[in-house]
Amino acid sequence: MDLDQNRVSVSALPDYADPDYFDYGAISKQTSVHRTSPKHSTDHIGSVKSTTDYIFGDIIGDGSFSKVKRATDKRSWKEYAVKVLDKRYIVKENKVKYVNIERDSMMRLNGFPGIARLFHTFQDDLKLYYVLEYAPNGELLQYIKKYRFLNEASVQFYAAEILSSIEFMHSCGIIHRDLKPENILFDHNMHIKITDFGTAKILPPKYAECPESTTFPSSFVGTAEYVAPELLSKQAVSKSSDIWAFACVVYQMIVGSPPFHGRDPGIIFRKIMNLEYDLPKLLPAEIVPLFNCIFRLQTSDRPSIQELKHFSFFKGISWKDLFFQSPPPLQHLRPNYRHVPVNSLPPSYRSNMTAAAAASAAAARASASIVRHHKGAVPSQKMGNSFNKKSVSPPAHYGQATLRNTQQPIDRLYKTLFSSDESIVESSSVFLSLTAPMSEGSKFPSGITKMFLKKRSRVLLLTNTGRCAFVTKGKNDKIVIDGEINLNDPSVEVRFDDNNPKRFLLNLDKQAWIVEDTSGNAYRLREVIDKLKNGSRSSFDRSSYED
Ligand SMILES: Nc1ncnc2c1ncn2[C@@H]1O[C@H](COP(=O)(O)OP(=O)(O)OP(=O)(O)O)[C@@H](O)[C@H]1O
C-alpha cells in the first residue's frame, strides 16, 4: 500500500478528548472498503496527523493483530514506532475493547521514562495507527537469548527499572497483565521502555491505590509462562499478578528461561499451580529470596513493591534517579558468583528485610486485609471455557471441488518465493499457533489452554508440490516464508478439528502447528490438503486443475 497516496483530509477532532475517537461502529462497516482514506487525529498539543505525515520504514515488530513499523515524521525527522492494527481482524476477533484499553492506558501513563510513550493515534478505512516512542535497541528477550545468563549488575539495575515502572503503572490504577521480556524494550540509552498495554486492566478510580493483593475479575489474558496462579484458579488479577510476572522476568534474566515453562500451556499451568520451579544452585545468594517470596499462591503472601525495594538484592540501588543513571553494560554472567545451598535460606522473606521495611510491610498487610474483603474483590469464579463446540455443516459442494491453479493476483504476489515449476494451488489468511505435538486421540486445545496459545496472522500457501508455507511481511515489507511443512512427508500428520471446521493441526515430531482459517476458505483448504496429503504430484499439474 502506498501510504503517501492518501492526502490528508483533516478535521481537527481531538482523539484524546474523545473516548470514542476510534469509531468502532464504523470499523465493521468499513472493513470491506478497499480504498484507504486517512482520518483525522491529533495529539495533546493539537497537531493533526495521518499516514501522509510519515515516511514508513521497516517492520520492526509482529504482534497477533498488528505490525509495528519504523516511521519518520516528515516535518521533525524524528523516528517513531508506529503500531498498525488491522481493523478487520480486530472486529472479527472481538478485540475492539483491547484496542481502546491500549490507547487509554498509554495515555494515562504518558511521560514516565520507563514506559513507551504514545504520541498520536489516527486511522484510515482499514487500519488504526498508534504513533509510539521508538525504542531502537530491541527487546529484553533478544539479550537473554544472546547472553543466556545476564550479568548481576544488569539484572539488578533492570529489575529496579522494571519494578519502578510497574510501581508507577499501579499508582495510576493500571495492571499490565502481560509483562514479559518481549514487552520490555530498550531506548537509545539502553533504558527500558515497557510496551504492549493491549491487555492492561484499568482499575476504577476508587481502586487505583488499592493494595497489591486486592483481586479483580479478569478475562484470561497474558502469556502462559508469566500468568499468576490467581488467574488460573480464580479468574482474577491483582497488582501482585504483575509482581509475579516481574519475578518471572528477573528469573529468566539470570537463569536463561522462565521459571514455569513447558511444551504447552497445560503443562505450564500445572507447574504454576504446584509452584514447581527450579532454583539452580549457583544463583547469586541475594536473588533467591526474591523468587521464594514472590512465587506464592496467595496474593496476600507476596511482598509489595515497597517491601521488594528493601530486599538485599536491591542494595545500593538509588531509586530516585534510576532513569538518569548510565545502565551497566549488558553482558554474559561471569561464573564468579557464590554457591548457595537453597534449602538453608530462611523460610520467610521478612528476614531479608530491614526492620523499618518489615514494619511498613505489616502496616500494608493490615490494610490489605481490610481491602481484600472490600466489595469488588473477587471470590473464586468458575473458569470459563470459550471453546466453541458448535459444529458447522460443510457446504453442499464439499468433496467435489477440483483443484485449480489460482493464477490470481495472489499468485503473482508470492511467485518469487517458489521455483518456476511450483505453483500455488490454494491460499488463505490464517492464524497460526505453535504447541506441543498431540498424541493420538488427544483433543484440540480448548478452554484456557486454547486462549493462551499465541496466534500469529499469516497467509497460508499450498503449492502443487505439497508444500504448505506460511508467509508474512518481513524487513522492508518483503514477503518471506517464515515456516513451511512438506505435506508429502509421511511423518507429518494432518488432523482436522471435528468441533471446529475452521481449525486443523499439522502434527510434527517436536511440535504441532494449529492453523485457523480466517478467510472463510476452510472447506476448500481441507479438500486441497487432503488431496495433497494423499494424492500424487501429477494431480496438481496445471493442466489438470485449470478453471
Ligand atoms: N515503541 C517501540 N519501539 C520499537 N519496537 C517496538 C515498539 N513497540 C513495539 N515494538 C516491537 O513490536 C513488537 C510487537 O509489539 P506489541 O507487543 O505492542 O504488539 P502486539 O500486537 O500487542 O503483540 P503480541 O500480540 O505479541 O502481544 C514488540 O515485541 C517489539 O519488538
Coordinates of C-alpha atoms and ligand atoms in Angstrom, one line a residue:
M1 CA 0.0 0.0 0.0
D2 CA 1.4 3.4 -0.9
L3 CA 0.6 5.3 2.2
D4 CA 1.6 8.6 0.6
Q5 CA -1.2 8.5 -1.9
N6 CA -3.5 9.3 0.9
R7 CA -3.7 13.1 1.0
V8 CA -4.6 14.5 4.4
S9 CA -8.2 15.3 5.0
V10 CA -8.1 17.0 8.3
S11 CA -10.8 17.7 10.7
A12 CA -9.4 18.6 14.0
L13 CA -11.1 16.2 16.3
P14 CA -9.0 15.7 19.4
D15 CA -8.8 12.0 19.8
Y16 CA -7.6 12.2 23.4
A17 CA -10.5 14.2 24.3
D18 CA -13.0 11.9 22.7
P19 CA -13.1 8.4 24.3
D20 CA -14.9 7.1 21.2
Y21 CA -12.4 8.5 18.8
F22 CA -11.9 5.2 17.0
D23 CA -15.4 4.9 15.7
Y24 CA -15.7 1.2 16.1
G25 CA -19.3 1.1 14.9
A26 CA -17.7 2.4 11.7
I27 CA -14.9 -0.1 11.7
S28 CA -17.2 -3.0 10.9
K29 CA -18.9 -1.1 8.1
Q30 CA -15.6 0.0 6.6
T31 CA -13.7 -3.3 6.6
S32 CA -14.9 -4.2 3.2
V33 CA -13.9 -0.9 1.7
H34 CA -10.6 -1.2 -0.1
R35 CA -10.0 2.4 -0.6
T36 CA -7.9 3.9 2.2
S37 CA -8.8 7.4 3.1
P38 CA -7.0 8.9 6.0
K39 CA -9.0 10.1 9.0
H40 CA -8.3 12.9 11.4
S41 CA -6.2 12.6 14.5
T42 CA -4.4 14.9 16.9
D43 CA -2.1 14.7 19.8
H44 CA -2.4 16.6 23.1
I45 CA -0.6 19.6 21.7
G46 CA -3.2 19.8 18.9
S47 CA -1.3 18.8 15.7
V48 CA -3.3 16.6 13.4
K49 CA -1.6 13.5 12.0
S50 CA -2.3 10.9 9.3
T51 CA -0.2 8.4 7.3
T52 CA 0.9 11.2 5.0
D53 CA 2.9 12.8 7.8
Y54 CA 5.3 9.9 8.0
I55 CA 7.8 8.0 5.8
F56 CA 7.2 4.4 6.8
G57 CA 10.2 2.1 7.0
D58 CA 10.9 -1.5 8.1
I59 CA 8.6 -3.7 10.0
I60 CA 10.2 -3.9 13.5
G61 CA 7.6 -6.0 15.3
D62 CA 5.0 -8.5 14.7
G63 CA 2.0 -8.9 17.0
S64 CA -1.1 -11.0 16.8
F65 CA -3.2 -8.2 15.4
S66 CA -0.6 -5.7 14.5
K67 CA 2.6 -4.9 12.7
V68 CA 4.9 -2.3 14.2
K69 CA 6.8 -0.2 11.6
R70 CA 9.6 2.3 11.9
A71 CA 8.4 5.7 10.7
T72 CA 10.0 9.1 10.3
D73 CA 8.0 12.3 10.8
K74 CA 8.4 14.3 7.6
R75 CA 8.5 17.6 9.5
S76 CA 10.6 16.9 12.5
W77 CA 12.6 14.0 11.1
K78 CA 12.1 12.3 14.4
E79 CA 11.8 8.5 14.4
Y80 CA 8.8 6.7 15.8
A81 CA 7.4 3.2 16.0
V82 CA 4.0 3.0 14.5
K83 CA 1.8 0.2 15.6
V84 CA -0.6 -0.6 12.7
L85 CA -3.6 -2.6 13.6
D86 CA -5.9 -4.3 11.1
K87 CA -9.5 -3.2 11.8
R88 CA -10.9 -6.3 10.0
Y89 CA -9.2 -8.7 12.4
I90 CA -9.9 -6.6 15.4
V91 CA -13.6 -6.6 14.7
K92 CA -13.7 -10.3 13.7
E93 CA -11.8 -11.4 16.7
N94 CA -13.7 -9.2 19.1
K95 CA -10.7 -7.2 20.2
V96 CA -12.2 -3.8 19.9
K97 CA -12.2 -3.5 23.7
Y98 CA -8.5 -4.1 23.9
V99 CA -7.6 -1.5 21.3
N100 CA -9.4 1.1 23.4
I101 CA -7.6 -0.2 26.5
E102 CA -4.2 0.1 24.9
R103 CA -4.8 3.7 23.9
D104 CA -6.4 4.7 27.2
S105 CA -3.8 3.1 29.5
M106 CA -0.9 4.5 27.5
M107 CA -2.4 8.0 27.6
R108 CA -2.6 7.7 31.4
L109 CA 1.0 6.6 31.7
N110 CA 2.4 9.1 29.2
G111 CA 5.6 10.7 30.5
F112 CA 7.0 8.1 32.8
P113 CA 10.5 7.3 31.4
G114 CA 10.2 3.5 31.8
I115 CA 7.1 3.3 29.6
A116 CA 6.9 3.8 25.9
R117 CA 5.1 7.0 25.1
L118 CA 2.0 7.2 22.9
F119 CA 2.2 10.4 20.8
H120 CA -0.6 10.2 18.3
T121 CA -3.4 7.9 17.2
F122 CA -5.2 8.0 13.8
Q123 CA -6.9 5.7 11.4
D124 CA -7.9 5.1 7.8
D125 CA -10.6 2.8 6.5
L126 CA -8.6 -0.3 7.1
K127 CA -6.1 0.3 9.8
L128 CA -5.6 2.0 13.2
Y129 CA -2.3 3.7 13.8
Y130 CA -0.5 4.3 17.1
V131 CA 2.5 6.5 16.9
L132 CA 4.8 5.4 19.7
E133 CA 8.1 6.4 21.1
Y134 CA 10.7 4.4 19.2
A135 CA 12.9 2.0 21.3
P136 CA 15.7 1.2 18.8
N137 CA 17.6 -1.2 20.9
G138 CA 15.3 -4.1 20.7
E139 CA 13.6 -6.4 23.3
L140 CA 15.0 -7.7 26.5
L141 CA 14.3 -11.2 25.1
Q142 CA 16.9 -10.8 22.4
Y143 CA 19.6 -10.0 25.1
I144 CA 18.5 -13.0 27.2
K145 CA 18.8 -15.2 24.1
K146 CA 22.2 -13.7 23.2
Y147 CA 23.8 -13.9 26.6
R148 CA 21.6 -16.6 28.2
F149 CA 22.5 -15.6 31.8
L150 CA 22.8 -11.8 32.2
N151 CA 25.3 -10.2 34.5
E152 CA 24.2 -9.5 38.0
A153 CA 24.7 -5.7 37.8
S154 CA 22.4 -5.6 34.7
V155 CA 19.8 -7.9 36.3
Q156 CA 19.8 -5.7 39.4
F157 CA 19.6 -2.4 37.5
Y158 CA 17.0 -3.5 35.0
A159 CA 14.9 -5.3 37.7
A160 CA 14.9 -1.9 39.5
E161 CA 13.8 -0.1 36.4
I162 CA 11.1 -2.6 35.7
L163 CA 9.9 -2.5 39.3
S164 CA 9.7 1.2 39.5
S165 CA 7.8 1.3 36.1
I166 CA 5.3 -1.2 37.5
E167 CA 5.0 0.9 40.6
F168 CA 4.1 3.9 38.5
M169 CA 1.6 2.0 36.5
H170 CA 0.0 0.7 39.6
S171 CA -0.2 4.1 41.1
C172 CA -2.2 5.2 38.0
G173 CA -4.6 2.3 38.5
I174 CA -3.2 0.1 35.7
I175 CA -2.3 -3.5 35.8
H176 CA -0.3 -4.5 32.8
R177 CA -1.2 -8.3 32.7
D178 CA 1.3 -9.2 30.1
L179 CA 4.7 -8.3 31.4
K180 CA 7.4 -10.4 29.7
P181 CA 10.8 -9.9 28.1
E182 CA 9.2 -9.3 24.6
N183 CA 7.3 -6.3 26.0
I184 CA 10.4 -4.7 27.7
L185 CA 12.2 -2.7 25.1
F186 CA 15.4 -0.6 25.2
D187 CA 15.7 3.0 24.1
H188 CA 18.8 4.8 22.7
N189 CA 20.5 4.9 26.1
M190 CA 19.6 1.4 27.0
H191 CA 17.0 2.3 29.5
I192 CA 13.8 0.3 29.4
K193 CA 10.5 1.1 27.8
I194 CA 7.6 -1.1 28.7
T195 CA 5.1 -1.6 25.9
D196 CA 2.0 -3.5 24.8
F197 CA -0.8 -2.3 27.0
G198 CA -3.4 -4.0 24.8
T199 CA -4.4 -6.4 27.6
A200 CA -3.9 -4.0 30.6
K201 CA -6.6 -3.7 33.2
I202 CA -7.7 -0.1 34.0
L203 CA -9.0 -0.1 37.6
P204 CA -11.9 2.0 38.6
P205 CA -10.6 5.2 40.2
K206 CA -11.6 4.2 43.7
Y207 CA -9.3 1.2 43.4
A208 CA -6.3 2.9 41.8
E209 CA -4.4 3.0 45.1
C210 CA -5.6 -0.4 46.4
P211 CA -3.0 -2.8 47.9
E212 CA -1.2 -5.1 45.6
S213 CA -3.0 -8.1 46.9
T214 CA -6.6 -6.9 46.0
T215 CA -8.0 -9.1 43.3
F216 CA -10.3 -8.1 40.5
P217 CA -12.2 -10.2 37.9
S218 CA -10.2 -10.8 34.8
S219 CA -10.5 -12.4 31.5
F220 CA -7.8 -14.9 30.6
V221 CA -5.3 -12.7 29.0
G222 CA -1.5 -12.7 29.2
T223 CA 1.2 -15.2 28.2
A224 CA 1.1 -18.7 29.8
E225 CA 4.7 -18.6 31.2
Y226 CA 4.1 -15.4 33.1
V227 CA 0.5 -15.6 34.4
A228 CA -0.1 -15.7 38.1
P229 CA -2.0 -18.5 39.8
E230 CA -5.0 -16.4 40.7
L231 CA -5.8 -16.0 37.1
L232 CA -5.9 -19.8 36.6
S233 CA -7.6 -20.6 39.8
K234 CA -10.0 -17.7 40.3
Q235 CA -10.0 -15.9 37.0
A236 CA -8.8 -12.9 39.0
V237 CA -5.9 -10.5 38.6
S238 CA -4.2 -8.2 41.1
K239 CA -1.4 -5.7 41.1
S240 CA 0.6 -8.5 42.6
S241 CA 0.0 -10.5 39.4
D242 CA 2.3 -8.0 37.7
I243 CA 4.8 -8.6 40.6
W244 CA 4.6 -12.3 39.9
A245 CA 5.4 -11.7 36.2
F246 CA 8.2 -9.3 37.2
A247 CA 9.8 -12.2 39.2
C248 CA 9.4 -14.5 36.2
V249 CA 11.2 -11.9 34.0
V250 CA 14.0 -11.4 36.6
Y251 CA 14.3 -15.2 36.9
Q252 CA 14.6 -15.5 33.1
M253 CA 17.3 -12.8 33.0
I254 CA 19.5 -14.7 35.4
V255 CA 18.6 -18.4 34.6
G256 CA 18.0 -18.1 30.9
S257 CA 14.5 -19.5 30.7
P258 CA 11.2 -18.6 32.5
P259 CA 10.7 -20.4 35.9
F260 CA 7.5 -22.1 34.7
H261 CA 7.9 -23.4 31.2
G262 CA 6.7 -26.4 29.2
R263 CA 5.8 -27.6 25.9
D264 CA 2.2 -26.4 26.1
P265 CA 0.1 -24.1 28.3
G266 CA -1.4 -27.1 30.1
I267 CA 2.0 -28.2 31.4
I268 CA 2.9 -24.7 32.3
F269 CA -0.3 -24.1 34.2
R270 CA 0.2 -27.3 36.2
K271 CA 3.7 -26.1 37.2
I272 CA 2.4 -22.7 38.2
M273 CA -0.3 -24.1 40.4
N274 CA 2.2 -26.5 42.1
L275 CA 4.8 -23.8 42.4
E276 CA 7.1 -26.2 40.6
Y277 CA 10.3 -24.2 39.6
D278 CA 14.0 -24.9 39.9
L279 CA 16.5 -22.7 41.7
P280 CA 19.9 -23.5 40.2
K281 CA 22.4 -23.9 42.9
L282 CA 24.8 -21.3 41.6
L283 CA 22.3 -18.4 41.7
P284 CA 23.5 -15.3 43.4
A285 CA 22.5 -15.5 47.1
E286 CA 20.7 -12.2 47.2
I287 CA 18.3 -13.1 44.4
V288 CA 16.9 -16.3 45.7
P289 CA 14.6 -14.8 48.3
L290 CA 13.0 -12.7 45.6
F291 CA 11.7 -15.8 43.9
N292 CA 10.8 -17.7 47.1
C293 CA 8.8 -14.7 48.3
I294 CA 7.0 -13.8 45.1
F295 CA 6.2 -17.3 43.9
R296 CA 3.4 -17.8 46.4
L297 CA -0.1 -18.9 45.5
Q298 CA -1.9 -16.3 47.7
T299 CA -1.6 -12.7 46.5
S300 CA -1.5 -11.7 50.2
D301 CA 1.6 -13.8 50.8
R302 CA 3.6 -11.9 48.2
P303 CA 5.7 -8.8 49.1
S304 CA 4.5 -5.4 48.0
I305 CA 6.7 -3.2 45.7
Q306 CA 7.7 -1.1 48.7
E307 CA 8.8 -4.3 50.5
L308 CA 10.7 -5.6 47.5
K309 CA 12.7 -2.4 47.2
H310 CA 14.2 -3.2 50.6
F311 CA 15.3 -6.7 49.6
S312 CA 19.0 -7.1 49.9
F313 CA 19.0 -7.9 46.2
F314 CA 18.4 -4.2 45.5
K315 CA 21.1 -3.0 47.9
G316 CA 22.9 0.0 46.5
I317 CA 20.1 1.0 44.1
S318 CA 19.3 4.7 44.0
W319 CA 15.6 4.5 43.2
K320 CA 15.1 8.2 42.6
D321 CA 17.3 8.8 39.6
L322 CA 17.4 5.4 38.0
F323 CA 16.5 6.7 34.6
F324 CA 19.2 9.3 34.7
Q325 CA 21.9 6.8 35.5
S326 CA 24.1 5.0 33.0
P327 CA 22.9 1.4 32.8
P328 CA 25.6 -1.2 33.4
P329 CA 26.5 -2.9 30.1
L330 CA 24.5 -6.0 29.4
Q331 CA 26.9 -8.9 29.4
H332 CA 27.1 -12.6 30.0
L333 CA 27.0 -13.5 33.7
R334 CA 30.6 -14.3 34.7
P335 CA 30.9 -17.5 36.7
N336 CA 32.2 -15.7 39.8
Y337 CA 29.2 -15.9 42.0
R338 CA 28.7 -17.8 45.2
H339 CA 27.3 -21.3 45.7
V340 CA 24.0 -21.0 47.7
P341 CA 22.5 -24.1 49.2
V342 CA 18.9 -23.1 48.6
N343 CA 17.4 -25.1 51.4
S344 CA 19.4 -23.2 54.0
L345 CA 17.7 -20.0 53.2
P346 CA 15.3 -18.5 55.7
P347 CA 11.7 -19.6 55.0
S348 CA 10.3 -16.1 55.1
Y349 CA 11.4 -13.1 53.1
R350 CA 10.9 -11.0 56.3
S351 CA 14.4 -11.9 57.4
N352 CA 15.7 -10.4 54.3
M353 CA 14.3 -7.0 55.0
T354 CA 15.3 -4.2 57.3
A355 CA 13.3 -3.7 60.5
A356 CA 11.7 -0.5 59.1
A357 CA 10.6 -2.3 55.9
A358 CA 9.2 -5.1 58.0
A359 CA 7.1 -2.6 60.0
S360 CA 5.8 -0.9 56.8
A361 CA 5.1 -4.4 55.4
A362 CA 3.0 -5.2 58.5
A363 CA 1.0 -2.0 58.1
A364 CA 0.5 -2.6 54.4
R365 CA -0.7 -6.1 55.1
A366 CA -3.1 -4.9 57.8
S367 CA -4.8 -2.5 55.4
A368 CA -4.7 -5.1 52.7
S369 CA -6.7 -7.5 54.8
I370 CA -9.4 -4.9 55.0
V371 CA -9.5 -4.2 51.3
R372 CA -9.3 -7.9 50.5
H373 CA -12.9 -8.1 51.8
H374 CA -14.0 -5.0 50.1
K375 CA -16.8 -5.1 47.6
G376 CA -15.2 -5.7 44.2
A377 CA -12.6 -8.1 45.5
V378 CA -13.1 -11.3 43.8
P379 CA -14.3 -14.5 45.4
S380 CA -13.5 -17.6 43.2
Q381 CA -15.2 -17.6 39.9
K382 CA -15.8 -20.5 37.7
M383 CA -13.3 -20.7 34.9
G384 CA -14.9 -20.1 31.5
N385 CA -14.5 -22.3 28.6
S386 CA -14.7 -20.3 25.4
F387 CA -14.2 -23.2 23.1
N388 CA -16.9 -23.1 20.6
K389 CA -18.5 -26.5 20.4
K390 CA -20.9 -25.6 17.6
S391 CA -20.2 -27.6 14.6
V392 CA -20.8 -26.2 11.2
S393 CA -22.1 -28.2 8.3
P394 CA -19.9 -28.4 5.2
P395 CA -21.2 -26.7 2.1
A396 CA -23.1 -28.8 -0.4
H397 CA -20.2 -28.9 -2.9
Y398 CA -17.8 -30.3 -0.3
G399 CA -15.8 -33.1 -1.6
Q400 CA -16.5 -32.3 -5.2
A401 CA -14.2 -29.4 -5.9
T402 CA -11.4 -29.8 -8.4
L403 CA -8.0 -28.3 -7.7
R404 CA -7.5 -25.1 -9.5
N405 CA -4.5 -23.1 -10.3
T406 CA -5.4 -19.8 -8.7
Q407 CA -3.4 -17.7 -11.2
Q408 CA -4.9 -14.8 -9.2
P409 CA -3.0 -11.6 -8.3
I410 CA -2.1 -13.5 -5.1
D411 CA -0.1 -16.0 -7.2
R412 CA 1.9 -13.1 -8.8
L413 CA 2.5 -11.6 -5.3
Y414 CA 4.0 -14.7 -3.9
K415 CA 5.6 -16.3 -7.0
T416 CA 9.1 -15.2 -6.3
L417 CA 9.0 -17.4 -3.2
F418 CA 8.8 -20.6 -5.3
S419 CA 10.6 -22.1 -8.2
S420 CA 9.1 -21.7 -11.7
D421 CA 7.7 -25.2 -11.8
E422 CA 5.9 -24.8 -8.5
S423 CA 2.5 -23.1 -8.4
I424 CA 0.1 -22.1 -5.7
V425 CA -3.0 -24.2 -5.6
E426 CA -4.7 -22.6 -2.7
S427 CA -4.1 -19.7 -0.3
S428 CA -5.9 -18.4 2.7
S429 CA -5.5 -16.0 5.6
V430 CA -5.0 -17.9 8.8
F431 CA -3.9 -17.7 12.4
L432 CA -1.0 -19.9 13.2
S433 CA -0.1 -21.1 16.8
L434 CA 2.6 -23.5 17.8
T435 CA 2.1 -26.0 20.6
A436 CA 3.4 -29.4 21.7
P437 CA 2.8 -32.4 19.4
M438 CA -0.6 -34.0 20.0
S439 CA -0.7 -37.7 20.9
E440 CA -3.3 -39.9 19.2
G441 CA -6.8 -39.4 20.5
S442 CA -6.0 -36.2 22.4
K443 CA -8.3 -33.3 21.9
F444 CA -7.6 -30.0 20.3
P445 CA -6.5 -27.4 22.9
S446 CA -9.7 -25.9 24.4
G447 CA -10.6 -23.6 27.3
I448 CA -7.9 -21.5 28.8
T449 CA -5.1 -23.6 27.2
K450 CA -6.5 -22.5 23.8
M451 CA -6.7 -18.9 24.9
F452 CA -3.0 -18.8 25.8
L453 CA -1.8 -20.1 22.5
K454 CA -0.1 -17.3 20.8
K455 CA -1.7 -16.6 17.4
R456 CA 0.1 -15.1 14.5
S457 CA -1.6 -13.8 11.5
R458 CA -0.2 -15.4 8.4
V459 CA -1.0 -16.2 4.8
L460 CA -1.0 -20.0 4.1
L461 CA 0.0 -21.1 0.7
L462 CA -0.4 -24.6 -0.6
T463 CA 1.6 -25.5 -3.7
N464 CA 1.3 -28.3 -6.2
T465 CA 4.4 -29.9 -4.8
G466 CA 2.8 -30.4 -1.4
R467 CA 4.4 -27.5 0.2
C468 CA 2.4 -25.8 3.0
A469 CA 4.1 -22.4 3.5
F470 CA 3.2 -19.7 6.0
V471 CA 4.2 -16.2 4.7
T472 CA 4.3 -12.8 6.3
K473 CA 5.9 -9.4 5.6
G474 CA 9.5 -9.2 6.9
K475 CA 12.0 -6.4 6.8
N476 CA 11.4 -3.7 4.2
D477 CA 7.9 -5.1 3.7
K478 CA 9.5 -8.0 1.8
I479 CA 7.3 -11.1 1.8
V480 CA 9.0 -14.0 3.4
I481 CA 8.2 -17.6 4.2
D482 CA 8.6 -18.0 8.0
G483 CA 7.6 -21.6 8.3
E484 CA 6.9 -24.4 5.9
I485 CA 5.9 -28.1 6.0
N486 CA 6.2 -30.7 3.3
L487 CA 2.8 -32.4 3.3
N488 CA 4.4 -35.3 1.3
D489 CA 6.4 -36.2 4.4
P490 CA 4.7 -39.3 5.9
S491 CA 5.7 -38.2 9.4
V492 CA 3.5 -35.1 9.0
E493 CA 0.1 -35.8 10.3
V494 CA -2.8 -33.6 9.4
R495 CA -5.7 -33.6 11.8
F496 CA -8.9 -31.7 11.4
D497 CA -10.9 -30.5 14.4
D498 CA -14.4 -32.1 14.3
N499 CA -15.8 -29.4 16.5
N500 CA -14.4 -26.5 14.5
P501 CA -14.2 -26.9 10.8
K502 CA -12.0 -23.8 10.5
R503 CA -9.3 -25.4 12.5
F504 CA -6.7 -28.1 11.6
L505 CA -3.4 -29.3 13.0
L506 CA -0.1 -30.2 11.4
N507 CA 1.4 -32.6 13.8
L508 CA 5.2 -33.0 13.6
D509 CA 7.8 -34.8 15.7
K510 CA 8.7 -32.0 18.0
Q511 CA 5.8 -29.6 17.7
A512 CA 2.3 -29.1 16.4
W513 CA 1.1 -26.2 14.3
I514 CA -2.5 -25.2 14.8
V515 CA -4.0 -23.4 11.8
E516 CA -7.2 -21.5 12.0
D517 CA -8.7 -20.2 8.8
T518 CA -9.9 -16.6 8.9
S519 CA -10.9 -16.1 5.3
G520 CA -13.9 -18.4 5.2
N521 CA -12.0 -20.8 3.0
A522 CA -11.8 -23.6 5.4
Y523 CA -13.5 -26.3 3.4
R524 CA -11.6 -25.5 0.3
L525 CA -8.3 -25.7 2.3
R526 CA -9.4 -29.0 3.8
E527 CA -10.0 -30.6 0.5
V528 CA -6.8 -29.4 -1.0
I529 CA -4.8 -30.5 2.0
D530 CA -6.5 -34.0 1.8
K531 CA -5.6 -34.2 -1.8
L532 CA -2.0 -33.0 -1.4
K533 CA -1.5 -35.4 1.5
N534 CA -3.0 -38.4 -0.3
G535 CA -2.6 -37.6 -4.0
S536 CA 0.4 -37.6 -6.2
R537 CA 2.0 -34.6 -7.6
S538 CA 0.5 -35.3 -11.0
S539 CA -2.9 -34.4 -9.8
F540 CA -1.7 -30.9 -9.3
D541 CA -0.2 -30.3 -12.7
R542 CA -1.5 -27.1 -14.1
S543 CA -3.4 -28.7 -16.9
S544 CA -5.5 -30.9 -14.6
Y545 CA -6.8 -28.2 -12.4
E546 CA -7.1 -25.1 -14.5
D547 CA -10.5 -23.5 -14.2
Ligands
LIG1 N1 7.9 1.5 20.6 C1 8.5 0.5 20.0 N2 9.8 0.6 19.6 C2 10.4 -0.4 19.0 N3 9.8 -1.6 18.7 C3 8.6 -1.8 19.2 C4 7.8 -0.7 19.8 N4 6.6 -1.2 20.1 C5 6.6 -2.5 19.7 N5 7.7 -2.8 19.1 C6 8.1 -4.1 18.6 O1 6.9 -4.8 18.1 C7 6.6 -6.0 18.8 C8 5.1 -6.1 18.9 O2 4.5 -5.0 19.5 P1 3.4 -5.2 20.6 O3 3.8 -6.2 21.6 O4 3.0 -3.9 21.1 O5 2.3 -5.9 19.7 P2 1.1 -6.9 20.0 O6 0.2 -7.0 18.8 O7 0.5 -6.4 21.2 O8 2.0 -8.2 20.2 P3 1.5 -9.5 20.9 O9 0.3 -10.0 20.1 O10 2.7 -10.4 20.6 O11 1.3 -9.3 22.3 C9 7.3 -5.8 20.1 O12 7.6 -7.0 20.8 C10 8.6 -5.0 19.7 O13 9.5 -5.9 19.2

